[in-house]
Short mmCIF file of C-alpha atoms in Angstrom, two decimals:
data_model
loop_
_atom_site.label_atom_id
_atom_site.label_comp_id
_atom_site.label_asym_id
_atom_site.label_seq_id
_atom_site.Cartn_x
_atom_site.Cartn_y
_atom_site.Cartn_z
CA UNK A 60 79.06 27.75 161.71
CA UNK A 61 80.93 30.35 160.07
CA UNK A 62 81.13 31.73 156.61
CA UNK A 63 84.01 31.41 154.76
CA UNK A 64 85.04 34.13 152.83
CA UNK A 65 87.48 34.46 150.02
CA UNK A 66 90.08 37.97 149.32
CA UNK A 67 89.50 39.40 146.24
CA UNK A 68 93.09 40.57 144.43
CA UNK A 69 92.99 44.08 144.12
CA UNK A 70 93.28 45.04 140.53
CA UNK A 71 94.06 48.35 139.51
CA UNK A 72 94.34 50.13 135.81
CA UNK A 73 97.89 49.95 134.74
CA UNK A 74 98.80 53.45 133.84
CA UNK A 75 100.27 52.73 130.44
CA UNK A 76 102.50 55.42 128.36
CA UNK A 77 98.75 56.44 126.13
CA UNK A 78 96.75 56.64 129.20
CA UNK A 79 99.84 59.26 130.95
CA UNK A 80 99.89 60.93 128.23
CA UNK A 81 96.31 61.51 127.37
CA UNK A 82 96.25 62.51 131.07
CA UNK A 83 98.85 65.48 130.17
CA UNK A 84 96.60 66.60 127.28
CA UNK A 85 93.44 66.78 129.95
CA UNK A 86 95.33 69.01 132.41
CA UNK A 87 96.94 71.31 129.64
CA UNK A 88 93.93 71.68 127.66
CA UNK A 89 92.00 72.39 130.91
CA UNK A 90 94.43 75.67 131.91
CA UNK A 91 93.37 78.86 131.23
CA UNK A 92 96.86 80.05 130.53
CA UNK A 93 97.02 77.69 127.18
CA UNK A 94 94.06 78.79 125.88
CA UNK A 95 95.70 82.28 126.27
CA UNK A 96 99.04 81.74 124.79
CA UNK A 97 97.95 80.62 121.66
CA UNK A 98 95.45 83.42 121.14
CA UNK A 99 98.40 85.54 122.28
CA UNK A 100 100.63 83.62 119.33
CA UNK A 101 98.46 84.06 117.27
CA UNK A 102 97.11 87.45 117.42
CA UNK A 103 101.01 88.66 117.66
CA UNK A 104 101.97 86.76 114.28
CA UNK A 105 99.11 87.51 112.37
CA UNK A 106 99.50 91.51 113.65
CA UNK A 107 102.63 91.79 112.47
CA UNK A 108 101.98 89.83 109.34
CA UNK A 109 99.11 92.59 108.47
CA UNK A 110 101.33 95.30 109.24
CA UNK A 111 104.33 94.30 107.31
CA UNK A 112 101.92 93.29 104.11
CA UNK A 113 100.40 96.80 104.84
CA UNK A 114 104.21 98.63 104.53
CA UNK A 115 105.13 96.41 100.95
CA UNK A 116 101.75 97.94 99.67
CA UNK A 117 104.25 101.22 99.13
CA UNK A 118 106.34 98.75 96.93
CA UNK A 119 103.31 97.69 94.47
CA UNK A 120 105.90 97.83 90.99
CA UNK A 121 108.79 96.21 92.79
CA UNK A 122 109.37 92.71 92.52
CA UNK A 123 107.20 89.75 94.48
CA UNK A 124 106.83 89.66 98.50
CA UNK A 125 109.06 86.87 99.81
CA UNK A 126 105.96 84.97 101.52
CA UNK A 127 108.52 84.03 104.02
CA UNK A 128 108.89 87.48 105.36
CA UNK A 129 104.90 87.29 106.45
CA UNK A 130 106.36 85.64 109.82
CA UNK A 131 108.04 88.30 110.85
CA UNK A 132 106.09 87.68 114.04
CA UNK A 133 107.89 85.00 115.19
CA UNK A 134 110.61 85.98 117.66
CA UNK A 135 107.65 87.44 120.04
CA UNK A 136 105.74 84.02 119.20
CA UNK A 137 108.28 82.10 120.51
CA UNK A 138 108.52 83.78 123.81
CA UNK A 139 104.83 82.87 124.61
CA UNK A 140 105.14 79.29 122.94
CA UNK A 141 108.31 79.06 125.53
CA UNK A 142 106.73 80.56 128.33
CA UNK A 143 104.04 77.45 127.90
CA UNK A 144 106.53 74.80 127.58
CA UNK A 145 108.28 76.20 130.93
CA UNK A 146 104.59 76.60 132.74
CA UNK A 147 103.88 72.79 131.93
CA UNK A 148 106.22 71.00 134.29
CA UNK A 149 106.93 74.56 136.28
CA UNK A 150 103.09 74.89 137.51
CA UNK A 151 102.93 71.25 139.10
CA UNK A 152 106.03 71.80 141.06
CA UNK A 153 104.45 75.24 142.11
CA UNK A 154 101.35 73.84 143.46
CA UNK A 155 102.82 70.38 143.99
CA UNK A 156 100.41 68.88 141.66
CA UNK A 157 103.54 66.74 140.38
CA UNK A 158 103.56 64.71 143.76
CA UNK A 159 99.73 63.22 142.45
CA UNK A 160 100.82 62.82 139.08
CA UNK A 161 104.04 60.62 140.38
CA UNK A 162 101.64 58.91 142.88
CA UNK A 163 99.08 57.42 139.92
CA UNK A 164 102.98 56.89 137.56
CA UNK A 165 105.62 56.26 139.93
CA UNK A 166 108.06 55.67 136.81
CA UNK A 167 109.60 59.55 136.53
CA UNK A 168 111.07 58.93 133.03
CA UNK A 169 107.51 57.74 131.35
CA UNK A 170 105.89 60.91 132.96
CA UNK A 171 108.42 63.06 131.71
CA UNK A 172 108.60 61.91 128.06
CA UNK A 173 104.36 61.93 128.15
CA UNK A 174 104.60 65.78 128.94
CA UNK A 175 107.48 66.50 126.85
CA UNK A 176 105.03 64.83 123.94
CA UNK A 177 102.58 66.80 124.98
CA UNK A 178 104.21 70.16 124.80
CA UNK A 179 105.93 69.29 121.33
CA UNK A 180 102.12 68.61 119.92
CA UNK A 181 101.09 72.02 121.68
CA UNK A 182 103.63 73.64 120.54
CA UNK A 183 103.28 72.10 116.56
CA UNK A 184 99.33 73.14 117.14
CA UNK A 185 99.82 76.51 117.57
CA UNK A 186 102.81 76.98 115.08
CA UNK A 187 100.59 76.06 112.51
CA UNK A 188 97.84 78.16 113.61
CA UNK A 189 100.27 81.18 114.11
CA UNK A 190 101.37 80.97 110.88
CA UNK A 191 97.96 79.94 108.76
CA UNK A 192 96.55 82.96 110.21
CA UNK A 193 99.60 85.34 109.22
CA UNK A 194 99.13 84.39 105.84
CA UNK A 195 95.12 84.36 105.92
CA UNK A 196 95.58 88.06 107.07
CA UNK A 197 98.30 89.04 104.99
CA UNK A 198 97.76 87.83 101.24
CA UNK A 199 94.47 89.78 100.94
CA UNK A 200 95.91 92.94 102.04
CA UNK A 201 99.34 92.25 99.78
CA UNK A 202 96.57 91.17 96.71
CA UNK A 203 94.38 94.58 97.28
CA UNK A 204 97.44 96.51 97.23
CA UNK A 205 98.28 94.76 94.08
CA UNK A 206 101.78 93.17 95.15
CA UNK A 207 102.69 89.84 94.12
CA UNK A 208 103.41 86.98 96.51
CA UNK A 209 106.38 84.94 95.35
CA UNK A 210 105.35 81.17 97.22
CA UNK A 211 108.87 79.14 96.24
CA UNK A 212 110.27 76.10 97.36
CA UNK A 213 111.97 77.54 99.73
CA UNK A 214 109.49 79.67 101.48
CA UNK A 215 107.15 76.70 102.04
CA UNK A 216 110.52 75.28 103.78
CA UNK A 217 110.71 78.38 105.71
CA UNK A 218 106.90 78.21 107.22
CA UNK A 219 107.11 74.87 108.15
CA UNK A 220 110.32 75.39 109.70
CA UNK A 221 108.62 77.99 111.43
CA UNK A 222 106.24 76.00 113.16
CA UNK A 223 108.94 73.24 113.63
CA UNK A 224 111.03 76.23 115.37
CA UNK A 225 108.11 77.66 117.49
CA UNK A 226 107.53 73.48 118.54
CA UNK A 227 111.25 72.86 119.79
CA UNK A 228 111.22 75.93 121.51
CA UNK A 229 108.39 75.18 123.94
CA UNK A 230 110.03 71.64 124.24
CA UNK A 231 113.49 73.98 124.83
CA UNK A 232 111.89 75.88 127.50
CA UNK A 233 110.29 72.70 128.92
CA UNK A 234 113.65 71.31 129.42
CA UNK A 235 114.76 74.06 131.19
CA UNK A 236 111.49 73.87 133.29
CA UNK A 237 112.39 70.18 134.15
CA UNK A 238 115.94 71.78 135.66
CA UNK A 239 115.18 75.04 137.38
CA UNK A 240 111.13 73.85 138.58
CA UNK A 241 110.62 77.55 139.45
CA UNK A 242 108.36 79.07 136.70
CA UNK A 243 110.15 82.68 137.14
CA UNK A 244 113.59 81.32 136.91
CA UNK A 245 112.86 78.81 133.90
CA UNK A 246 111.05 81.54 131.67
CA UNK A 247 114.22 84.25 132.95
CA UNK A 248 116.36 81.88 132.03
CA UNK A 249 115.09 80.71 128.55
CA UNK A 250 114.59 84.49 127.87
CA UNK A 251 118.33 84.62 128.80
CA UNK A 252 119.46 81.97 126.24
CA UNK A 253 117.13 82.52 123.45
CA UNK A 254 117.64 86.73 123.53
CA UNK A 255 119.48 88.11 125.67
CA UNK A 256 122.69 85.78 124.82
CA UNK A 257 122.36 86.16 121.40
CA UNK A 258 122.70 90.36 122.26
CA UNK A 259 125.85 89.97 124.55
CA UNK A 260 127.69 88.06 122.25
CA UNK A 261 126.95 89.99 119.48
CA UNK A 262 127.90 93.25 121.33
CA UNK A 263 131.29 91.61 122.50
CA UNK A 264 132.26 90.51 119.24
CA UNK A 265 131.50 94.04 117.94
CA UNK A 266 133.82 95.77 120.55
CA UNK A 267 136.56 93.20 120.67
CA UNK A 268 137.03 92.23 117.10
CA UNK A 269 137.62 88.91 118.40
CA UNK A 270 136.32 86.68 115.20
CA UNK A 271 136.27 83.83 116.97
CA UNK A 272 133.15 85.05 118.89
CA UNK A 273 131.02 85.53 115.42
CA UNK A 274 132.00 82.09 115.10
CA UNK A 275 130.01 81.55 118.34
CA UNK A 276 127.75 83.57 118.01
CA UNK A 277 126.06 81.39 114.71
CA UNK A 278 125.71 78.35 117.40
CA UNK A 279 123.92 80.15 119.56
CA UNK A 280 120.65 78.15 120.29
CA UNK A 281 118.24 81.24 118.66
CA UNK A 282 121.13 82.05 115.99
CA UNK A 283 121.01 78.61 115.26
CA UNK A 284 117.73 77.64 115.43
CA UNK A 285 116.28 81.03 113.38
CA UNK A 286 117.90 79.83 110.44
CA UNK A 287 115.58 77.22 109.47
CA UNK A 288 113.15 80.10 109.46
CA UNK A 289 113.97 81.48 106.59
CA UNK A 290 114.65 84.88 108.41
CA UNK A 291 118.06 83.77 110.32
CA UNK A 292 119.18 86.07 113.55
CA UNK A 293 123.10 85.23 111.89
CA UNK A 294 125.04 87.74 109.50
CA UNK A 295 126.84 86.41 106.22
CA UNK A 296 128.18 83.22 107.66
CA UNK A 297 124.49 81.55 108.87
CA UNK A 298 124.49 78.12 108.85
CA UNK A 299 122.29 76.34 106.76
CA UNK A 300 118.46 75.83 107.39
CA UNK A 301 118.39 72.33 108.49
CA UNK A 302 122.09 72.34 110.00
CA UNK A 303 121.08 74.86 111.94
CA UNK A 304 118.22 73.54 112.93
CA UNK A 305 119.88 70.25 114.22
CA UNK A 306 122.02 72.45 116.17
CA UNK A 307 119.31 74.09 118.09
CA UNK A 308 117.59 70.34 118.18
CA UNK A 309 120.84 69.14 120.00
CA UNK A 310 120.54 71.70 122.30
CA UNK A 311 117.16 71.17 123.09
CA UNK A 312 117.78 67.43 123.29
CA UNK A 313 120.66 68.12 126.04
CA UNK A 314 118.39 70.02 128.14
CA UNK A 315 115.84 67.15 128.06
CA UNK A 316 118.13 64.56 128.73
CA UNK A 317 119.70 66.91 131.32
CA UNK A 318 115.92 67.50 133.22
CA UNK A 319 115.05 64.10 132.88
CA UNK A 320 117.73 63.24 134.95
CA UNK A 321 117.35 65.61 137.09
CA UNK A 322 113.34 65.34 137.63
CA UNK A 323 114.25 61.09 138.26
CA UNK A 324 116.80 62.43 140.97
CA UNK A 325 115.06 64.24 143.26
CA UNK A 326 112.97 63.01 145.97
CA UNK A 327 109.99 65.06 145.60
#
């Protein structure tokens, strides 16, 4: 007489959006290369924090340090906060790491917003770091030297928008990533459109006279974006801080949109 024997259903985990994205956190907490870039942030902001507070000590009987000017830093910062955004989605398609993560989330848009998360809090995380330590290194020096540190309304604007501005620029260069998938050719070309642009334009406009192009020039993503810092990359007709920072936001948001659709597209 036989036994009779009964299938079990196989039951899996259902990858849900929290479990994706604490997945993302484990691999980009586990690379070497983040724990790097934010000591590299870091170090670079608060160097050039200590340095400039060092250079107002000459200035002791003027008026108050604009605390704003303290993150000085931040252009450099933003490369290596960009060149992390880019590595995130770049790095699997080097290795082809992306082809496991698709296998255990098969749905390309949920995988793509869990990284982009991911990168954004990264990116926040280190701003605020960046910045914290720029001022921990530069008030003392600005106190001993006896200069005054004027902290207004609007510099406390202008070093949070510097950490928002460091955060959209790794998700900027992320989207970009999510395009190009070749890390050399998605940090090139966010180097291209955050600095180099910026320096074409600006030369052509000099040379031509055309004043339509110094109209351009203040929507330029890092034009744009820089002006929420406090310390904007624009001449007398900036934009405002938050306007400008919703322009570099749209941006930014057109490049997702744009990789998301691509990264769903493609077969691999």
């Amino acid at each position: 007489m036989s036994a009779v024997t009964t299938a079990m259903p196989n039951i899996g985990i259902r990858p849900t959006f929290a479990r994706v994205t604490r997945s993302e956190w484990i691999k980009l907490r586990s690379l070497r290369s983040t724990l790097w870039t934010a000591i590299a942030t870091v170090v670079v902001m608060a160097g050039f924090a200590a340095l400039f507070a060092w250079a107002l000590t000459s200035f002791a009987d003027g008026p108050p340090a604009d605390a704003t000017a303290l993150t000085i830093g931040y252009p450099i910062a933003q490369l290596t906060v960009a060149a992390l955004g880019a590595l995130v989605v770049t790095g699997e398609f080097s290795t082809g790491a992306h082809r496991s993560t698709l296998a255990a989330e098969p749905r390309r848009l949920r995988v793509v917003l869990s990284k982009g998360l991911i990168v954004l809090g990264a990116g926040l995380g280190i701003g605020v770091l960046a910045v914290g330590a720029s001022l921990a290194v530069a008030l003392p020096i600005l106190q001993a030297g006896g200069v005054d540190v004027e902290l207004s309304g609007d510099a406390i604007r202008a070093l949070v928008g510097t950490v928002l501005y460091l955060a959209v620029s790794a998700l900027f260069a992320y989207g970009v990533g999510l395009i190009v998938r070749n890390s050399a050719a998605a940090i090139t070309t966010t180097v291209g459109l955050l600095f180099v642009l910026p320096i074409i334009v600006q030369i052509a406009a000099a040379m031509t006279g055309v004043e339509w192009l110094w109209d351009a020039y203040e929507y330029l993503p890092s034009t744009a974006g820089s002006a929420i810092t406090g310390m904007s990359m624009g001449g007398a007709g900036s934009l405002e801080p938050w306007t400008g920072f919703a322009v570099f936001g749209g941006y930014t948001a057109a490049l997702l949109v744009a990789g998301a659709f691509a990264f769903s597209r493609r077969d691999d």
